[in-house]
Amino acid sequence: MKRAIIYGVTGQDGSYLSEFLLGKGYKVYGVTRRSSNDNTARLPISLNNKRFKLVQGDVTDPAGIYRLLSRAKPHEVYNLAAQSHVWTSFNQPSTTWDITAQGCLNILEVIRGMQKKPRFYQASSSEMFGDNFDYEYGDGEDAYQDELTAFNPQSPYAIAKAAAHQATALYRRSYKLFAFADILFNHESERRGETFLTRKVTKYVAELHMALLEGRTIPKLRLGNLYAERDWGYAPDYVRAMWMMLQQEKPLDYVICTGESHTVEEFIMRAFQCINIYEYRNYKEIDKKLYRPSEVPYLRGDCSKANRLLGWVPDTTFEELVKKMVTNDIQNRDRHHEDITPFEEAGNS
Ligand code: NDP
Ligand code: GDR
């Protein structure tokens, strides 16, 4: 039976990846760091599986990584652990560095010292491109990023990710490690952390939907920069790509994205439209504190290489993604309010 270790198993992607690997017959060691509250809310499905083992650990603790890898003797190690919130990284640059850059290096060093070396996966980020892009036709209309676009990171998080990305490539070249780094563009889901833009918006929309039905008012949605553009995909599609990469004969880096870019405002408008609100501006206010000292203005990936060599294509469209997230947040609210009108029928614009 194949064995895999997932660092970052309690996060959005870690939870989907653990279910995906269990579905493929793996034994999965999911690593969770110690916390004063239960942080396994995303893992009920995996925790019910006898082939899933939850173990304590932390990527900043090299000795613990060594003990786990020596004991479990995994075939594959997935590093999804990170301080992954860009805005937070400006407030906590050192912590972000220790987890997101040093944590990756700690795992690579342990693998380097092992006799039977597992395959290694590093979750790199489109944030590494920062404000850089290439042009297809030179007229600015078709700007994109791919595996060859130069990095110009714009946050402590992106700098840490770029360091981990380069370390993975260096260990692959220098020590013949079977190490891959995917450049993942934004991907969201019903399990997305609540302080990321998409989930913050869909939770608000669900709350507003309920409030309108009950004749209540709620405070406005506080937002930062509405004009940044992002290439948003669906997380389960992206964890499938992670596994597909590690099954390749030759370790290469891939961009994983949808190829479509939408503004933050477009995401918000779509989410409000799910509850039949077509003029959302009355419900939002801009809070300058939510602006970042330095922003990534535009992300649109080109994943032709992953299409060609992995046969990977995203299954979920932008419109489906927004709808899934809003529907899920409304259903979560509904569990406590069984008798409300389904949102499709609510005429509250
Ligand atoms: P999340 O923030 O949801 O999950 C991060 C995970 O890392 C959590 O399980 C968290 O644990 C864990 N973690 C944090 N610090 C440590 C530590 N010191 N030791 C061990 N584990 C730790 O991120 P996502 O699931 O969205 O993303 C997964 C990976 O992919 C991350 O590395 C992220 O940077 C990267 N990525 C994500 C993209 C996206 O759009 N989602 C796009 C590009 C890259 P806890 O639950 O205890 O906080
Ligand atoms: P991002 O995601 O920074 O792209 O990083 P996030 O959802 O935090 O921001 C997306 C865009 O929305 C703007 N924005 C706001 N963002 C947040 N969080 N909260 C707000 O209130 C708000 N208002 C506007 C932001 O300025 C930004 O332009 C995500 C993370 O998952 C990273 O870990 C990952 O590497 C990248 O995607 C690719």
Short mmCIF file of C-alpha atoms and ligand atoms in Angstrom, two decimals:
data_model
loop_
_atom_site.label_atom_id
_atom_site.label_comp_id
_atom_site.label_asym_id
_atom_site.label_seq_id
_atom_site.Cartn_x
_atom_site.Cartn_y
_atom_site.Cartn_z
CA MET A 1 0.00 0.00 0.00
CA LYS A 2 1.34 3.45 -0.93
CA ARG A 3 2.00 5.79 2.00
CA ALA A 4 1.78 9.60 1.85
CA ILE A 5 2.45 12.33 4.39
CA ILE A 6 0.53 15.61 4.11
CA TYR A 7 1.86 18.67 5.93
CA GLY A 8 -0.98 21.22 6.14
CA VAL A 9 -3.70 18.54 6.20
CA THR A 10 -6.08 20.68 8.28
CA GLY A 11 -6.21 23.42 5.62
CA GLN A 12 -8.50 23.73 2.61
CA ASP A 13 -6.30 21.78 0.17
CA GLY A 14 -4.95 19.33 2.74
CA SER A 15 -8.45 18.13 3.57
CA TYR A 16 -9.35 17.56 -0.10
CA LEU A 17 -6.00 15.95 -0.85
CA SER A 18 -6.33 13.51 2.05
CA GLU A 19 -9.76 12.41 0.75
CA PHE A 20 -8.39 12.12 -2.78
CA LEU A 21 -5.42 9.95 -1.72
CA LEU A 22 -7.58 7.75 0.54
CA GLY A 23 -9.83 7.26 -2.50
CA LYS A 24 -6.78 6.02 -4.40
CA GLY A 25 -6.05 3.43 -1.67
CA TYR A 26 -3.18 5.26 0.08
CA LYS A 27 -2.38 5.17 3.76
CA VAL A 28 -2.29 8.87 4.69
CA TYR A 29 -0.42 10.50 7.56
CA GLY A 30 -1.98 13.92 8.07
CA VAL A 31 0.20 16.27 10.09
CA THR A 32 -1.49 18.77 12.38
CA ARG A 33 0.21 21.31 14.59
CA ARG A 34 -0.75 21.65 18.21
CA SER A 35 -3.50 24.17 18.82
CA SER A 36 -5.59 25.13 21.84
CA ASN A 37 -8.76 24.56 19.79
CA ASP A 38 -9.72 21.64 17.60
CA ASN A 39 -8.42 22.44 14.09
CA THR A 40 -9.77 19.29 12.39
CA ALA A 41 -13.15 20.73 11.31
CA ARG A 42 -12.37 20.07 7.62
CA LEU A 43 -11.42 16.44 8.22
CA PRO A 44 -14.54 14.49 9.27
CA ILE A 45 -14.43 12.29 6.15
CA SER A 46 -10.73 11.43 6.44
CA LEU A 47 -10.92 10.87 10.19
CA ASN A 48 -13.54 8.18 9.56
CA ASN A 49 -11.17 6.22 7.35
CA LYS A 50 -8.99 3.53 8.96
CA ARG A 51 -6.17 4.32 6.51
CA PHE A 52 -5.96 7.91 7.80
CA LYS A 53 -3.65 8.67 10.70
CA LEU A 54 -3.62 12.11 12.29
CA VAL A 55 -0.17 12.89 13.72
CA GLN A 56 1.15 15.92 15.56
CA GLY A 57 3.96 17.87 13.95
CA ASP A 58 5.20 21.22 12.75
CA VAL A 59 7.26 22.14 9.70
CA THR A 60 9.39 24.45 11.83
CA ASP A 61 10.57 21.45 13.90
CA PRO A 62 13.24 19.54 11.88
CA ALA A 63 13.68 16.77 14.47
CA GLY A 64 9.96 16.02 14.40
CA ILE A 65 10.00 15.87 10.60
CA TYR A 66 12.94 13.45 10.75
CA ARG A 67 11.16 11.20 13.27
CA LEU A 68 7.94 11.07 11.26
CA LEU A 69 9.57 10.44 7.88
CA SER A 70 11.86 7.74 9.35
CA ARG A 71 8.92 5.99 11.01
CA ALA A 72 6.30 6.25 8.26
CA LYS A 73 8.70 5.64 5.34
CA PRO A 74 6.37 7.44 2.92
CA HIS A 75 6.44 7.11 -0.85
CA GLU A 76 5.20 10.69 -1.22
CA VAL A 77 5.41 13.83 0.94
CA TYR A 78 3.12 16.79 0.18
CA ASN A 79 4.06 20.15 1.72
CA LEU A 80 0.92 22.31 1.86
CA ALA A 81 1.83 23.90 5.20
CA ALA A 82 2.14 27.68 5.09
CA GLN A 83 1.17 30.94 6.72
CA SER A 84 -0.85 31.43 3.57
CA HIS A 85 -2.61 34.76 4.17
CA VAL A 86 -0.93 37.51 2.14
CA TRP A 87 -2.23 40.47 4.18
CA THR A 88 -1.15 38.76 7.45
CA SER A 89 2.33 38.22 6.06
CA PHE A 90 2.93 42.00 6.16
CA ASN A 91 2.19 41.94 9.90
CA GLN A 92 4.04 38.71 10.63
CA PRO A 93 6.90 38.49 8.13
CA SER A 94 9.22 36.43 10.34
CA THR A 95 6.60 33.82 11.24
CA THR A 96 5.63 33.67 7.59
CA TRP A 97 9.25 33.09 6.61
CA ASP A 98 9.84 30.42 9.28
CA ILE A 99 6.79 28.38 8.25
CA THR A 100 6.57 29.03 4.52
CA ALA A 101 10.25 29.13 3.48
CA GLN A 102 12.24 27.46 6.26
CA GLY A 103 9.55 24.79 6.74
CA CYS A 104 9.99 23.61 3.15
CA LEU A 105 13.78 23.58 3.52
CA ASN A 106 13.48 21.53 6.72
CA ILE A 107 11.55 18.81 4.87
CA LEU A 108 13.93 18.86 1.89
CA GLU A 109 16.94 18.45 4.23
CA VAL A 110 15.39 15.43 5.94
CA ILE A 111 14.56 13.82 2.59
CA ARG A 112 18.08 14.52 1.33
CA GLY A 113 19.48 12.51 4.26
CA MET A 114 17.20 9.49 3.72
CA GLN A 115 18.38 6.36 2.02
CA LYS A 116 15.08 5.63 0.28
CA LYS A 117 13.93 9.09 -0.71
CA PRO A 118 10.20 9.78 -1.05
CA ARG A 119 8.84 11.96 -3.83
CA PHE A 120 8.28 15.53 -2.65
CA TYR A 121 5.56 18.02 -3.59
CA GLN A 122 5.79 21.76 -2.79
CA ALA A 123 2.74 24.04 -3.18
CA SER A 124 4.17 27.15 -4.85
CA SER A 125 2.09 30.21 -5.59
CA SER A 126 1.21 32.60 -8.42
CA GLU A 127 1.90 35.34 -5.85
CA MET A 128 5.59 34.77 -6.72
CA PHE A 129 4.98 36.54 -10.07
CA GLY A 130 3.94 39.65 -8.17
CA ASP A 131 3.35 42.47 -10.65
CA ASN A 132 5.03 40.69 -13.55
CA PHE A 133 3.48 39.08 -16.63
CA ASP A 134 4.22 38.28 -20.26
CA TYR A 135 2.23 39.24 -23.37
CA GLU A 136 0.97 36.90 -26.02
CA TYR A 137 0.44 39.54 -28.72
CA GLY A 138 2.25 42.50 -27.22
CA ASP A 139 -0.86 44.68 -26.94
CA GLY A 140 -1.53 44.16 -23.23
CA GLU A 141 -4.83 42.41 -23.91
CA ASP A 142 -3.51 38.90 -23.40
CA ALA A 143 -1.15 39.27 -20.49
CA TYR A 144 -0.49 35.96 -18.72
CA GLN A 145 1.96 34.12 -16.48
CA ASP A 146 3.42 30.67 -17.12
CA GLU A 147 6.40 28.55 -16.02
CA LEU A 148 8.82 30.94 -17.78
CA THR A 149 7.50 34.24 -16.38
CA ALA A 150 10.04 35.91 -14.06
CA PHE A 151 9.18 36.29 -10.35
CA ASN A 152 8.80 39.71 -8.78
CA PRO A 153 7.23 38.97 -5.37
CA GLN A 154 5.22 41.76 -3.70
CA SER A 155 4.74 40.46 -0.14
CA PRO A 156 6.67 38.66 2.62
CA TYR A 157 4.49 35.61 1.83
CA ALA A 158 5.46 35.67 -1.84
CA ILE A 159 9.15 36.10 -0.99
CA ALA A 160 8.96 33.05 1.32
CA LYS A 161 7.16 31.02 -1.37
CA ALA A 162 9.76 32.03 -3.97
CA ALA A 163 12.55 30.88 -1.63
CA ALA A 164 10.82 27.52 -1.07
CA HIS A 165 10.24 27.17 -4.82
CA GLN A 166 13.91 27.82 -5.60
CA ALA A 167 15.05 25.49 -2.80
CA THR A 168 12.90 22.70 -4.25
CA ALA A 169 14.45 23.23 -7.70
CA LEU A 170 17.95 23.39 -6.23
CA TYR A 171 17.56 20.13 -4.27
CA ARG A 172 16.18 18.46 -7.38
CA ARG A 173 19.21 19.55 -9.43
CA SER A 174 21.88 19.10 -6.80
CA TYR A 175 20.82 15.94 -4.96
CA LYS A 176 18.62 14.27 -7.59
CA LEU A 177 15.57 14.50 -5.36
CA PHE A 178 12.25 13.66 -6.99
CA ALA A 179 10.92 17.09 -6.01
CA PHE A 180 8.12 19.02 -7.77
CA ALA A 181 6.77 22.54 -7.25
CA ASP A 182 3.41 23.42 -8.73
CA ILE A 183 2.70 27.12 -9.31
CA LEU A 184 -0.90 27.24 -8.11
CA PHE A 185 -3.13 30.18 -8.96
CA ASN A 186 -5.95 31.11 -6.54
CA HIS A 187 -8.31 28.24 -5.81
CA GLU A 188 -11.31 28.37 -3.56
CA SER A 189 -14.06 26.09 -2.29
CA GLU A 190 -16.74 25.60 0.32
CA ARG A 191 -13.83 24.90 2.72
CA ARG A 192 -11.92 28.12 2.00
CA GLY A 193 -10.67 29.99 5.07
CA GLU A 194 -13.10 32.72 6.09
CA THR A 195 -10.64 35.62 5.89
CA PHE A 196 -9.84 35.12 2.20
CA LEU A 197 -11.79 37.41 -0.12
CA THR A 198 -14.08 34.81 -1.74
CA ARG A 199 -15.27 33.10 1.43
CA LYS A 200 -15.60 36.39 3.30
CA VAL A 201 -17.96 37.54 0.53
CA THR A 202 -19.99 34.31 0.23
CA LYS A 203 -20.46 34.11 4.02
CA TYR A 204 -21.66 37.70 4.03
CA VAL A 205 -24.07 37.04 1.17
CA ALA A 206 -25.55 34.06 3.05
CA GLU A 207 -25.92 36.16 6.20
CA LEU A 208 -27.53 38.99 4.22
CA HIS A 209 -29.91 36.57 2.53
CA MET A 210 -31.13 35.38 5.91
CA ALA A 211 -31.33 38.91 7.31
CA LEU A 212 -33.46 40.12 4.38
CA LEU A 213 -35.85 37.21 4.78
CA GLU A 214 -36.20 38.01 8.46
CA GLY A 215 -36.50 41.78 7.90
CA ARG A 216 -33.25 42.51 9.76
CA THR A 217 -30.34 44.74 8.73
CA ILE A 218 -26.71 43.79 9.12
CA PRO A 219 -23.51 45.88 9.04
CA LYS A 220 -21.99 46.56 5.63
CA LEU A 221 -19.34 44.27 4.14
CA ARG A 222 -15.92 45.88 4.70
CA LEU A 223 -13.55 45.39 1.80
CA GLY A 224 -10.16 46.49 0.51
CA ASN A 225 -9.00 46.75 -3.11
CA LEU A 226 -11.78 45.80 -5.54
CA TYR A 227 -9.76 46.20 -8.73
CA ALA A 228 -7.16 43.43 -8.41
CA GLU A 229 -7.67 40.60 -10.92
CA ARG A 230 -7.36 36.94 -10.05
CA ASP A 231 -7.47 33.59 -11.84
CA TRP A 232 -9.85 31.68 -9.55
CA GLY A 233 -10.33 27.89 -9.76
CA TYR A 234 -11.92 25.17 -7.63
CA ALA A 235 -9.69 23.51 -5.00
CA PRO A 236 -10.64 19.83 -5.64
CA ASP A 237 -9.49 20.26 -9.27
CA TYR A 238 -6.15 21.56 -8.01
CA VAL A 239 -5.41 18.71 -5.54
CA ARG A 240 -6.00 16.28 -8.42
CA ALA A 241 -3.21 18.11 -10.28
CA MET A 242 -0.90 17.76 -7.24
CA TRP A 243 -1.21 13.99 -7.29
CA MET A 244 -0.96 13.78 -11.11
CA MET A 245 2.32 15.68 -10.97
CA LEU A 246 3.90 13.32 -8.49
CA GLN A 247 3.09 10.31 -10.71
CA GLN A 248 5.23 11.70 -13.58
CA GLU A 249 8.51 10.06 -14.61
CA LYS A 250 10.39 13.36 -14.76
CA PRO A 251 10.12 16.03 -12.06
CA LEU A 252 9.09 19.32 -13.68
CA ASP A 253 7.30 22.43 -12.48
CA TYR A 254 3.81 23.24 -13.72
CA VAL A 255 1.43 26.20 -13.64
CA ILE A 256 -2.06 25.18 -12.47
CA CYS A 257 -4.83 27.68 -13.24
CA THR A 258 -8.01 28.23 -15.27
CA GLY A 259 -6.67 30.76 -17.80
CA GLU A 260 -9.46 33.25 -16.93
CA SER A 261 -9.07 36.40 -14.91
CA HIS A 262 -11.80 38.27 -13.01
CA THR A 263 -11.70 41.37 -10.84
CA VAL A 264 -12.47 41.19 -7.13
CA GLU A 265 -15.54 43.31 -7.87
CA GLU A 266 -16.73 40.78 -10.47
CA PHE A 267 -16.56 37.99 -7.89
CA ILE A 268 -18.55 40.09 -5.44
CA MET A 269 -21.20 41.00 -8.03
CA ARG A 270 -21.66 37.35 -9.04
CA ALA A 271 -22.04 36.30 -5.41
CA PHE A 272 -24.72 38.94 -4.75
CA GLN A 273 -26.51 37.95 -7.95
CA CYS A 274 -26.94 34.46 -6.46
CA ILE A 275 -29.45 36.04 -4.07
CA ASN A 276 -30.93 38.23 -6.79
CA ILE A 277 -29.19 41.41 -5.72
CA TYR A 278 -27.94 43.25 -8.80
CA GLU A 279 -26.83 46.47 -7.10
CA TYR A 280 -24.48 45.39 -4.34
CA ARG A 281 -22.84 48.76 -3.66
CA ASN A 282 -25.32 49.69 -0.93
CA TYR A 283 -24.07 46.72 1.09
CA LYS A 284 -20.33 47.40 1.02
CA GLU A 285 -17.89 49.93 2.40
CA ILE A 286 -14.20 50.35 1.62
CA ASP A 287 -11.80 50.04 4.54
CA LYS A 288 -8.32 51.34 3.73
CA LYS A 289 -6.88 49.10 6.46
CA LEU A 290 -7.68 46.11 4.25
CA TYR A 291 -5.48 47.45 1.45
CA ARG A 292 -2.04 45.86 1.28
CA PRO A 293 1.17 47.92 1.38
CA SER A 294 1.93 46.36 -1.99
CA GLU A 295 -0.62 44.60 -4.22
CA VAL A 296 -0.51 41.99 -6.98
CA PRO A 297 -2.69 43.71 -9.59
CA TYR A 298 -3.21 41.02 -12.21
CA LEU A 299 -3.03 37.22 -12.36
CA ARG A 300 -4.02 35.08 -15.31
CA GLY A 301 -2.22 31.79 -15.80
CA ASP A 302 -1.46 29.76 -18.88
CA CYS A 303 -1.52 26.05 -18.02
CA SER A 304 -0.85 24.68 -21.53
CA LYS A 305 2.10 22.67 -20.18
CA ALA A 306 -0.06 20.92 -17.57
CA ASN A 307 -2.74 20.32 -20.25
CA ARG A 308 -0.18 18.81 -22.60
CA LEU A 309 2.05 16.77 -20.28
CA LEU A 310 -0.30 15.85 -17.43
CA GLY A 311 -3.58 15.85 -19.31
CA TRP A 312 -4.92 18.13 -16.54
CA VAL A 313 -7.84 20.49 -17.16
CA PRO A 314 -9.97 22.27 -14.57
CA ASP A 315 -13.55 20.93 -14.36
CA THR A 316 -15.28 23.81 -12.58
CA THR A 317 -16.01 27.20 -14.14
CA PHE A 318 -15.86 30.57 -12.36
CA GLU A 319 -19.66 30.85 -12.37
CA GLU A 320 -20.04 27.34 -10.89
CA LEU A 321 -17.45 28.10 -8.23
CA VAL A 322 -19.25 31.23 -7.00
CA LYS A 323 -22.59 29.44 -6.97
CA LYS A 324 -21.22 26.42 -5.07
CA MET A 325 -19.69 28.66 -2.40
CA VAL A 326 -22.79 30.82 -1.92
CA THR A 327 -25.10 27.80 -1.91
CA ASN A 328 -22.97 26.05 0.69
CA ASP A 329 -22.89 29.08 2.99
CA ILE A 330 -26.65 29.49 2.68
CA GLN A 331 -27.16 25.81 3.46
CA ASN A 332 -24.91 26.15 6.52
CA ARG A 333 -27.12 29.00 7.71
CA ASP A 334 -30.25 27.01 6.79
CA ARG A 335 -29.32 24.13 9.08
CA HIS A 336 -30.28 26.43 11.94
CA HIS A 337 -33.32 27.87 10.14
CA GLU A 338 -35.10 25.00 8.40
CA ASP A 339 -38.17 26.93 7.28
CA ILE A 340 -36.77 29.72 5.09
CA THR A 341 -37.35 30.22 1.34
CA PRO A 342 -34.68 28.65 -0.91
CA PHE A 343 -32.43 31.46 -2.14
CA GLU A 344 -33.19 30.95 -5.85
CA GLU A 345 -36.72 32.10 -5.19
CA ALA A 346 -35.91 35.07 -3.00
CA GLY A 347 -36.76 38.29 -4.83
CA ASN A 348 -34.93 40.80 -2.71
CA SER A 349 -33.05 43.07 -5.12
P1 NDP B 1 -4.66 27.01 4.30
O1 NDP B 1 -4.24 28.30 4.90
O2 NDP B 1 -6.09 26.64 4.27
O3 NDP B 1 -3.87 25.81 5.02
C1 NDP B 1 -2.55 25.95 5.48
C2 NDP B 1 -2.20 24.73 6.30
O4 NDP B 1 -0.86 24.87 6.82
C3 NDP B 1 -3.11 24.50 7.52
O5 NDP B 1 -3.34 23.13 7.67
C4 NDP B 1 -2.25 25.01 8.67
O6 NDP B 1 -2.56 24.46 9.92
C5 NDP B 1 -0.90 24.51 8.19
N1 NDP B 1 0.23 25.10 8.91
C6 NDP B 1 0.44 26.40 9.18
N2 NDP B 1 1.58 26.53 9.89
C7 NDP B 1 2.09 25.29 10.07
C8 NDP B 1 3.23 24.76 10.72
N3 NDP B 1 4.10 25.56 11.34
N4 NDP B 1 3.44 23.43 10.69
C9 NDP B 1 2.55 22.60 10.08
N5 NDP B 1 1.44 23.02 9.47
C10 NDP B 1 1.21 24.36 9.45
O7 NDP B 1 -4.06 26.99 2.81
P2 NDP B 1 -4.63 26.28 1.49
O8 NDP B 1 -5.10 24.93 1.83
O9 NDP B 1 -5.49 27.23 0.77
O10 NDP B 1 -3.29 26.18 0.62
C11 NDP B 1 -2.44 25.03 0.70
C12 NDP B 1 -1.04 25.43 0.24
O11 NDP B 1 -1.09 25.90 -1.09
C13 NDP B 1 -0.42 26.55 1.07
O12 NDP B 1 0.97 26.29 1.13
C14 NDP B 1 -0.67 27.79 0.24
O13 NDP B 1 0.31 28.76 0.49
C15 NDP B 1 -0.55 27.21 -1.16
N6 NDP B 1 -1.31 27.94 -2.16
C16 NDP B 1 -2.66 28.09 -2.01
C17 NDP B 1 -3.41 28.73 -2.96
C18 NDP B 1 -4.88 28.95 -2.80
O14 NDP B 1 -5.44 29.76 -3.57
N7 NDP B 1 -5.54 28.26 -1.90
C19 NDP B 1 -2.77 29.22 -4.22
C20 NDP B 1 -1.34 29.04 -4.24
C21 NDP B 1 -0.66 28.39 -3.27
P3 NDP B 1 -3.73 25.08 10.87
O15 NDP B 1 -5.01 24.49 10.36
O16 NDP B 1 -3.34 24.60 12.22
O17 NDP B 1 -3.68 26.57 10.71
P1 GDR B 2 -4.69 36.34 -2.37
O1 GDR B 2 -6.14 36.02 -1.78
O2 GDR B 2 -4.05 37.48 -1.68
O3 GDR B 2 -4.85 36.44 -3.86
O4 GDR B 2 -3.87 35.03 -1.95
P2 GDR B 2 -7.17 36.91 -0.95
O5 GDR B 2 -8.45 36.22 -1.08
O6 GDR B 2 -6.67 37.21 0.42
O7 GDR B 2 -7.20 38.30 -1.77
C1 GDR B 2 -7.63 38.35 -3.12
C2 GDR B 2 -7.73 39.80 -3.57
O8 GDR B 2 -8.85 40.42 -2.92
C3 GDR B 2 -8.44 41.69 -2.43
N1 GDR B 2 -9.32 42.06 -1.30
C4 GDR B 2 -9.41 41.40 -0.13
N2 GDR B 2 -8.78 40.31 0.34
C5 GDR B 2 -9.09 39.86 1.57
N3 GDR B 2 -8.50 38.75 2.06
N4 GDR B 2 -10.01 40.50 2.37
C6 GDR B 2 -10.66 41.62 1.94
O9 GDR B 2 -11.49 42.19 2.66
C7 GDR B 2 -10.36 42.10 0.63
N5 GDR B 2 -10.82 43.15 -0.12
C8 GDR B 2 -10.18 43.10 -1.28
C9 GDR B 2 -6.99 41.51 -2.06
O10 GDR B 2 -6.33 42.76 -1.94
C10 GDR B 2 -6.51 40.65 -3.23
O11 GDR B 2 -6.20 41.46 -4.33
C11 GDR B 2 -4.42 33.74 -2.11
C12 GDR B 2 -3.90 32.87 -0.96
O12 GDR B 2 -4.55 31.62 -0.99
C13 GDR B 2 -2.40 32.63 -1.10
O13 GDR B 2 -1.97 31.68 -0.13
C14 GDR B 2 -2.13 32.07 -2.51
O14 GDR B 2 -0.75 31.85 -2.68
C15 GDR B 2 -2.65 33.05 -3.55
O15 GDR B 2 -4.05 33.21 -3.37
C16 GDR B 2 -2.41 32.54 -4.98
#
